[in-house]
mmCIF file of N, CA and C in Angstrom:
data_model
loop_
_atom_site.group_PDB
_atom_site.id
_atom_site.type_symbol
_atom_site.label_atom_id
_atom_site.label_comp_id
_atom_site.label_asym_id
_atom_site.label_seq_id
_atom_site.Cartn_x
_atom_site.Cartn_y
_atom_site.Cartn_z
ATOM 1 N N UNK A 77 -28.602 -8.115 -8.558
ATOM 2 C CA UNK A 77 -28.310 -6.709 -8.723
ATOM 3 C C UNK A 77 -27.787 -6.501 -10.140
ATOM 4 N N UNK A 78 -28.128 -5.913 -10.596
ATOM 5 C CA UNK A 78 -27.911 -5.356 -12.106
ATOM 6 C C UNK A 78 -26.781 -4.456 -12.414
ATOM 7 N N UNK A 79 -26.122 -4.676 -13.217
ATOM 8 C CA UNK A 79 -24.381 -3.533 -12.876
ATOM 9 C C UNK A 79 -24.575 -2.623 -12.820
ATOM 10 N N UNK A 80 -25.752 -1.750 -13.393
ATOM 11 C CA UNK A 80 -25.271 -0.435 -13.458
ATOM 12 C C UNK A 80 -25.678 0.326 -11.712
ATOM 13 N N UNK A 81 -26.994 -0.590 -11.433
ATOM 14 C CA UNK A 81 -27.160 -0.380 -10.105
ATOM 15 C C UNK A 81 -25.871 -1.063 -9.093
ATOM 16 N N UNK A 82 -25.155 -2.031 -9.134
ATOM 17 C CA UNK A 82 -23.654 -2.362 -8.577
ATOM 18 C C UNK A 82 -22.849 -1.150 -8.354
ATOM 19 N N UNK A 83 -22.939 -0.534 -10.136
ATOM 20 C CA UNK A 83 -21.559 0.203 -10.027
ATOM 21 C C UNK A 83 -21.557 1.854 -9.037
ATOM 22 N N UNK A 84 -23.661 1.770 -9.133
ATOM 23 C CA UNK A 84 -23.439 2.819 -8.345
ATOM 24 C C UNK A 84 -23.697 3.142 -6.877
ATOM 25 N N UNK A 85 -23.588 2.058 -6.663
ATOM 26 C CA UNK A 85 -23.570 2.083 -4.762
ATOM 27 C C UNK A 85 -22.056 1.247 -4.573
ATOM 28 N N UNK A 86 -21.716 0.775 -5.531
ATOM 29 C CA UNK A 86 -20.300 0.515 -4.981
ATOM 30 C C UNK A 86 -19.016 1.776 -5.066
ATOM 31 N N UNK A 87 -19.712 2.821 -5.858
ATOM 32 C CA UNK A 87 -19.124 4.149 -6.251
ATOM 33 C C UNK A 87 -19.479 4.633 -4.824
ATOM 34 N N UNK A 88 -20.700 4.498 -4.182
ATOM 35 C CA UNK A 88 -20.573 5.538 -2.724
ATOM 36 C C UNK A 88 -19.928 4.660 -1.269
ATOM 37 N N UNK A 89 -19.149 3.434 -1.794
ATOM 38 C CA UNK A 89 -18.399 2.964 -0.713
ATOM 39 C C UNK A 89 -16.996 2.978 -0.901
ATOM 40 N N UNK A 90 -16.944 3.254 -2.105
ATOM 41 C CA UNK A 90 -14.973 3.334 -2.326
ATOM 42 C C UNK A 90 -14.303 3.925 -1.583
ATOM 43 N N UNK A 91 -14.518 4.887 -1.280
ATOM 44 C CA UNK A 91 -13.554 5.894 -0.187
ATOM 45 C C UNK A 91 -13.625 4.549 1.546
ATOM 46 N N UNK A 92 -14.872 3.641 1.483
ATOM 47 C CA UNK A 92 -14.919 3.501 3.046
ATOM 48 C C UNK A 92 -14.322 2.533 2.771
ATOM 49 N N UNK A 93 -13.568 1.562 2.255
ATOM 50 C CA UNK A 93 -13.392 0.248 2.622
ATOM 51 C C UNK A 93 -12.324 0.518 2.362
ATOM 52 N N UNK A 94 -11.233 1.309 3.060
ATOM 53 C CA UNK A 94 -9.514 0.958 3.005
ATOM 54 C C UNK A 94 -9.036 0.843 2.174
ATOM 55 N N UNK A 95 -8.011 -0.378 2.559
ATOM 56 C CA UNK A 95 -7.003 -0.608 1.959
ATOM 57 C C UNK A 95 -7.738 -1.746 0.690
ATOM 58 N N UNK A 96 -8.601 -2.292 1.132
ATOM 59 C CA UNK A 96 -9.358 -2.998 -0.148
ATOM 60 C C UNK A 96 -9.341 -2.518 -1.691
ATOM 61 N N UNK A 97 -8.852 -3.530 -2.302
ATOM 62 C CA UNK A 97 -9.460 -3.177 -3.803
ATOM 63 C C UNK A 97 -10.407 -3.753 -4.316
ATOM 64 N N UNK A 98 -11.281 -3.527 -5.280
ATOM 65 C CA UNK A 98 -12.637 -3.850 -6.132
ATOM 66 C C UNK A 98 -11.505 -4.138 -7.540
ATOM 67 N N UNK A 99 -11.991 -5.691 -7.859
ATOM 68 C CA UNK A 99 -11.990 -5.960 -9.252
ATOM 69 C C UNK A 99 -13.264 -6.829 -9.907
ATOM 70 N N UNK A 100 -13.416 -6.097 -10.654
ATOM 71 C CA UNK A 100 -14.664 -6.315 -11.929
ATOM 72 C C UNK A 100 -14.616 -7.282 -12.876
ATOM 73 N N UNK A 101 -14.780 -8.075 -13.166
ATOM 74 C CA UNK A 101 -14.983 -8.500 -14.520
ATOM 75 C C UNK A 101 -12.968 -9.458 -15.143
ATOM 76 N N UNK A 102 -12.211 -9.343 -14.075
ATOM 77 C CA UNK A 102 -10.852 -9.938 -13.888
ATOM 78 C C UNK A 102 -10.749 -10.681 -12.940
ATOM 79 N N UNK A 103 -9.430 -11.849 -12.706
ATOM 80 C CA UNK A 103 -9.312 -12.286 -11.860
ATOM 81 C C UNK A 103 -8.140 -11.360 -11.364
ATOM 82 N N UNK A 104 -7.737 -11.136 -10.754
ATOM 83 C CA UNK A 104 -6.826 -10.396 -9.733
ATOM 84 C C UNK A 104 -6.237 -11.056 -8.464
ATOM 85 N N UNK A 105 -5.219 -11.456 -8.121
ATOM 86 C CA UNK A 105 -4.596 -11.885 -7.858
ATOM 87 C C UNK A 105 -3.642 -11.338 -6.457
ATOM 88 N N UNK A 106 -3.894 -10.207 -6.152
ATOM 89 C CA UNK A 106 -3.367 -8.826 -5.567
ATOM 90 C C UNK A 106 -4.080 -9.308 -4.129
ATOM 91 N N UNK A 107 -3.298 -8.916 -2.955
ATOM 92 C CA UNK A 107 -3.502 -8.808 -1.572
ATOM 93 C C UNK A 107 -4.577 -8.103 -1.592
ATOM 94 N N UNK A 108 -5.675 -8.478 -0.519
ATOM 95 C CA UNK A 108 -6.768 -7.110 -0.287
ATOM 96 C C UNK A 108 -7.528 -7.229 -1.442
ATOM 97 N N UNK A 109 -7.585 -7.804 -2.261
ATOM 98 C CA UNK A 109 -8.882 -7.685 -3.303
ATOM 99 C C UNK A 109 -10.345 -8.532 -3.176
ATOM 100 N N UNK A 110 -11.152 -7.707 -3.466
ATOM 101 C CA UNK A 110 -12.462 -8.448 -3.527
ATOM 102 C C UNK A 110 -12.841 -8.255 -5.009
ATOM 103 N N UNK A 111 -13.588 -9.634 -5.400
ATOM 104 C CA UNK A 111 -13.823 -9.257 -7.221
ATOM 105 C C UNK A 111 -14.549 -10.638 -7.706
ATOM 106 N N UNK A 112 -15.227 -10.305 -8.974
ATOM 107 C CA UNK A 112 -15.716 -11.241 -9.686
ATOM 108 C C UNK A 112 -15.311 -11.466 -11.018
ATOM 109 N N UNK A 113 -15.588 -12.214 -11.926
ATOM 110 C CA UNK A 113 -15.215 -12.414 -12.986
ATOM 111 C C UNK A 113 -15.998 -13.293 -13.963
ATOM 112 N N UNK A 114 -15.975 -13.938 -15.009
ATOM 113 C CA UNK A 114 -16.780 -14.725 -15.878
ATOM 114 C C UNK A 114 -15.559 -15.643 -16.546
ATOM 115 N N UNK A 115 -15.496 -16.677 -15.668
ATOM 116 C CA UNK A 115 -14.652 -18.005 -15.827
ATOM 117 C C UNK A 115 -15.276 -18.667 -17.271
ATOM 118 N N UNK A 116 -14.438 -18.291 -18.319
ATOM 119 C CA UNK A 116 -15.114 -18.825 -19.809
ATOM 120 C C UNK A 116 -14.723 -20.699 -19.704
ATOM 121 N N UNK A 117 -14.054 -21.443 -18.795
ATOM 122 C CA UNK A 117 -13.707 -22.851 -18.904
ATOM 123 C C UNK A 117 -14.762 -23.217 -18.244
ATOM 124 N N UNK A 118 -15.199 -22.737 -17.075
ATOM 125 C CA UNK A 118 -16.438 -23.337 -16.482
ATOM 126 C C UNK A 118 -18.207 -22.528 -16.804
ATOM 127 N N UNK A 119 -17.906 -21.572 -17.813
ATOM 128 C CA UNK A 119 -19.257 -21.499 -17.842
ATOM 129 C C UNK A 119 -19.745 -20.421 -16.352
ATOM 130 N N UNK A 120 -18.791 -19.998 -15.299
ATOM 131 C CA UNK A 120 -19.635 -19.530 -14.249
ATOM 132 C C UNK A 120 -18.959 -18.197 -14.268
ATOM 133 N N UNK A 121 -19.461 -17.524 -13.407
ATOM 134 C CA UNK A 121 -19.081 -16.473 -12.594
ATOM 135 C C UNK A 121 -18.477 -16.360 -11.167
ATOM 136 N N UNK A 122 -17.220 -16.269 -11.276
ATOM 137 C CA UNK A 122 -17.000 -16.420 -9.396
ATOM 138 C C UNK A 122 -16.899 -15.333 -9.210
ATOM 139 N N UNK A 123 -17.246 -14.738 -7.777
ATOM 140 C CA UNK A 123 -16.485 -14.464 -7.132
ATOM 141 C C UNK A 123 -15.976 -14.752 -5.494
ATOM 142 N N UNK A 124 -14.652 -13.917 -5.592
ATOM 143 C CA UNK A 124 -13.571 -14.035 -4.657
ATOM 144 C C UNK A 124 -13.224 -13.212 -3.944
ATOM 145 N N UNK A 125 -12.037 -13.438 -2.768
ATOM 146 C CA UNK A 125 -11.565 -12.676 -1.372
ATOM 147 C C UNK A 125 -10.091 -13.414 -1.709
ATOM 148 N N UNK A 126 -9.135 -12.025 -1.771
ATOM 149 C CA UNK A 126 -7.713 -12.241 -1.433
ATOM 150 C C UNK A 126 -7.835 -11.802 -0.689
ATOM 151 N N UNK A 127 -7.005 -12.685 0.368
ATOM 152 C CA UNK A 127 -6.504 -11.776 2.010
ATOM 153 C C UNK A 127 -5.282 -11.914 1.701
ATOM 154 N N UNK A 128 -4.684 -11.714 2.983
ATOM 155 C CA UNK A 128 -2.929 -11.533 3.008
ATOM 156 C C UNK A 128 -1.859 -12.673 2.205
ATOM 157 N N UNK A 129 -0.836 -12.183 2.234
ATOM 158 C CA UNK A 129 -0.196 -13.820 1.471
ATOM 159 C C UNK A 129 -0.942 -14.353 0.906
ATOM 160 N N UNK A 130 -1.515 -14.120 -0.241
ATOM 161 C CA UNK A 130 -2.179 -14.836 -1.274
ATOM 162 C C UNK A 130 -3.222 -15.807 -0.982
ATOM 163 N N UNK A 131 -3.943 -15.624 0.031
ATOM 164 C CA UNK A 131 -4.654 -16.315 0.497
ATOM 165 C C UNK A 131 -6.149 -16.284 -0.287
ATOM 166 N N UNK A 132 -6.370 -16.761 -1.129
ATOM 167 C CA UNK A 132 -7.458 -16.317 -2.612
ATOM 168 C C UNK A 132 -8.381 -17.710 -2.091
ATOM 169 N N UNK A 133 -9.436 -16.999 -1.892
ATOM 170 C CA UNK A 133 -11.207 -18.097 -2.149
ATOM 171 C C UNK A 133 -12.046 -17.681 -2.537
ATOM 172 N N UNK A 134 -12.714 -18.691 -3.448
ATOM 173 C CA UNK A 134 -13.827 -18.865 -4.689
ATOM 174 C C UNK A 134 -15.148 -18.477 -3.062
ATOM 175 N N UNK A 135 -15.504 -17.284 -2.960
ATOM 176 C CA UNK A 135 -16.835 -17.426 -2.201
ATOM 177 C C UNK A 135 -18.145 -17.752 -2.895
ATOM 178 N N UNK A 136 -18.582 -17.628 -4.172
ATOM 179 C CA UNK A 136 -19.497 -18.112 -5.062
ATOM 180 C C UNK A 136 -19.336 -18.581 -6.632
ATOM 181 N N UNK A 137 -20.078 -19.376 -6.642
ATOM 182 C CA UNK A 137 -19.873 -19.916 -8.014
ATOM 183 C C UNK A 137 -21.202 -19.760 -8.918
ATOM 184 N N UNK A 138 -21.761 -18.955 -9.717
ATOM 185 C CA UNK A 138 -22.956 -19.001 -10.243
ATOM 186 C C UNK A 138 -23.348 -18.532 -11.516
ATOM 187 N N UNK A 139 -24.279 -19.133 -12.307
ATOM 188 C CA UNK A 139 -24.640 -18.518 -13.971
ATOM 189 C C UNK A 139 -24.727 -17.450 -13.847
ATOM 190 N N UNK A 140 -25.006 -16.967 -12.450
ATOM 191 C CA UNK A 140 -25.901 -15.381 -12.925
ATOM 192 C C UNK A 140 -25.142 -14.038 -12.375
ATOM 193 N N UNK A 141 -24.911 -13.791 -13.200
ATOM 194 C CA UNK A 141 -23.845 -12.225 -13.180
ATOM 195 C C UNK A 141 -24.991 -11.173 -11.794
ATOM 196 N N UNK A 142 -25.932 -11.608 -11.695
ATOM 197 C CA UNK A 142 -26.827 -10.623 -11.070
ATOM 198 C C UNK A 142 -26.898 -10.604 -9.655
ATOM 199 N N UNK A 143 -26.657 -12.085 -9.709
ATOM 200 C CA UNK A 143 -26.256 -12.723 -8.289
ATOM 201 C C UNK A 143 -24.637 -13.123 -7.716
ATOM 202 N N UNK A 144 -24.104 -12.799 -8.902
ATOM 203 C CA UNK A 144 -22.259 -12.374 -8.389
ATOM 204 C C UNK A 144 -22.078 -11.342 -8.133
ATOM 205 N N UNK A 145 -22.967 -10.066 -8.871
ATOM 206 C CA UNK A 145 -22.295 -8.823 -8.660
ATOM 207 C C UNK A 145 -23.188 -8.703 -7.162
ATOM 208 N N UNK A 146 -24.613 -9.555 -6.927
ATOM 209 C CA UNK A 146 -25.250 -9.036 -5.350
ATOM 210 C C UNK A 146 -24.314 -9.523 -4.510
ATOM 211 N N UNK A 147 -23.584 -11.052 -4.376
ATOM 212 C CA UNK A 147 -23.013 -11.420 -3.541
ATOM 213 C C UNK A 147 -21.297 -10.186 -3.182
ATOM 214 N N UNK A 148 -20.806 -9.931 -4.275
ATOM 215 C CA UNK A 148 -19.387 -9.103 -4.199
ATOM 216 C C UNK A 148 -20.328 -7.786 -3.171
ATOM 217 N N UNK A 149 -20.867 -7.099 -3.608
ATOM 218 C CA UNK A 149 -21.576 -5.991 -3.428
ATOM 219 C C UNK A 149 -21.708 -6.242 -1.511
ATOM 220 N N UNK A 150 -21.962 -7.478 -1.315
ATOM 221 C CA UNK A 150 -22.571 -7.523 0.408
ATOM 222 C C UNK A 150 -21.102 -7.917 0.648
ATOM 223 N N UNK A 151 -20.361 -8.380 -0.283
ATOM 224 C CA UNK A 151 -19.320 -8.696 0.861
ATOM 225 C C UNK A 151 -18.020 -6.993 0.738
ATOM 226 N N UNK A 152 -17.724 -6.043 0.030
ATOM 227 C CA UNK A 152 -18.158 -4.953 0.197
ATOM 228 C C UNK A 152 -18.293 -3.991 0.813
ATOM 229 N N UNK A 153 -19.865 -4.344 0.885
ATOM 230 C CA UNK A 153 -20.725 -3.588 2.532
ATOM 231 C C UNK A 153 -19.981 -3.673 3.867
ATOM 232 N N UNK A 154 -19.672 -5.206 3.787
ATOM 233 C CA UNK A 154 -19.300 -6.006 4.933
ATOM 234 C C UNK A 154 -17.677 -4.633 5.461
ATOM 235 N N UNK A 155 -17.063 -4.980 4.158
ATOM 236 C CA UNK A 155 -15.766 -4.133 4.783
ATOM 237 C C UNK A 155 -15.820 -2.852 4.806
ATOM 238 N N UNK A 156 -16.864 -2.404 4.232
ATOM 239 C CA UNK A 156 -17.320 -1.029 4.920
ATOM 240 C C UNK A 156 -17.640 -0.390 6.063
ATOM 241 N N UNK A 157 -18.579 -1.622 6.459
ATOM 242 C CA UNK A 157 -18.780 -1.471 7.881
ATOM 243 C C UNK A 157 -17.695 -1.818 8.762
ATOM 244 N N UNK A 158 -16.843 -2.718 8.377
ATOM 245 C CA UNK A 158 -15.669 -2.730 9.255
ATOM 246 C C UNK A 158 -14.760 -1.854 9.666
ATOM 247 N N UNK A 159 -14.442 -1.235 8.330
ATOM 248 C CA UNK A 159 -13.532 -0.316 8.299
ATOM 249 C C UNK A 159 -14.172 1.333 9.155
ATOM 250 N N UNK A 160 -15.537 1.503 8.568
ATOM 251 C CA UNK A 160 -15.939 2.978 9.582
ATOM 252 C C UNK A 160 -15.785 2.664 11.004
ATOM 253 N N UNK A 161 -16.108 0.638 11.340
ATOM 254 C CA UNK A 161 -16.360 0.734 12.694
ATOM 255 C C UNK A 161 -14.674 1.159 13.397
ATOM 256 N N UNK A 162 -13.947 0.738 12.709
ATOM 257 C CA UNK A 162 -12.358 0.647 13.433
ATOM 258 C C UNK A 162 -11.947 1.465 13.375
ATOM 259 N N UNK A 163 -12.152 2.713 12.081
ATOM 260 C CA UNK A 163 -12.054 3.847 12.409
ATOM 261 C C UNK A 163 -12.506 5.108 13.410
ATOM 262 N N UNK A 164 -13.747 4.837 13.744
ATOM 263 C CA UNK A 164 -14.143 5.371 14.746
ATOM 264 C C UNK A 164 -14.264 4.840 16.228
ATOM 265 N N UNK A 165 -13.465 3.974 16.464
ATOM 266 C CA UNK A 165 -12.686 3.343 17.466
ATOM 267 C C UNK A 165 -11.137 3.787 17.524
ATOM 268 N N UNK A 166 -10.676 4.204 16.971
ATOM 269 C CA UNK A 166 -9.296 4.912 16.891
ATOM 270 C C UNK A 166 -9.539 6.010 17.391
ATOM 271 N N UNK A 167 -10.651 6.685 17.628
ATOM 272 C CA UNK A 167 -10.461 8.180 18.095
ATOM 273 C C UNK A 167 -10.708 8.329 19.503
#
């Protein structure tokens, strides 16, 4: 996925995924974040999932920015769909 196409379907899920934050292009460190970055010591691109208590994992490791920003992007989706489903289970 190509950023500018990333940035704009991840622009029509911001409101759905909660309490989640999106970080870009940083590592972030913060509860609730999903994000990628460009690790200049290894040459890669990870990205990652903070859950609660600092609970931070490398979910991909790869050269290609195209295929970090597809992998962040589905995982994402993922809490999108979580979040509409639990919300509309509350009512």
């Amino acid at each position: 996925m190509r950023r500018e196409e990333f940035y704009k379907e991840v622009e029509s899920l911001k409101g759905k995924i909660g309490m989640w934050k999106i970080a870009i292009g940083e590592l972030n460190m913060s509860d609730f974040t999903l994000g990628c970055y460009f690790d200049n010591s290894s040459g890669l691109w990870k990205v990652y999932i903070n859950n609660e208590r600092g609970r931070h994992r490398i979910r991909l490791e790869t050269k290609s920015e195209e295929e970090a920003l597809s992998k962040l992007y589905d995982m994402i989706s993922v809490k999108a769909e979580t979040h509409i489903f639990c919300e509309s289970r509350k009512k």
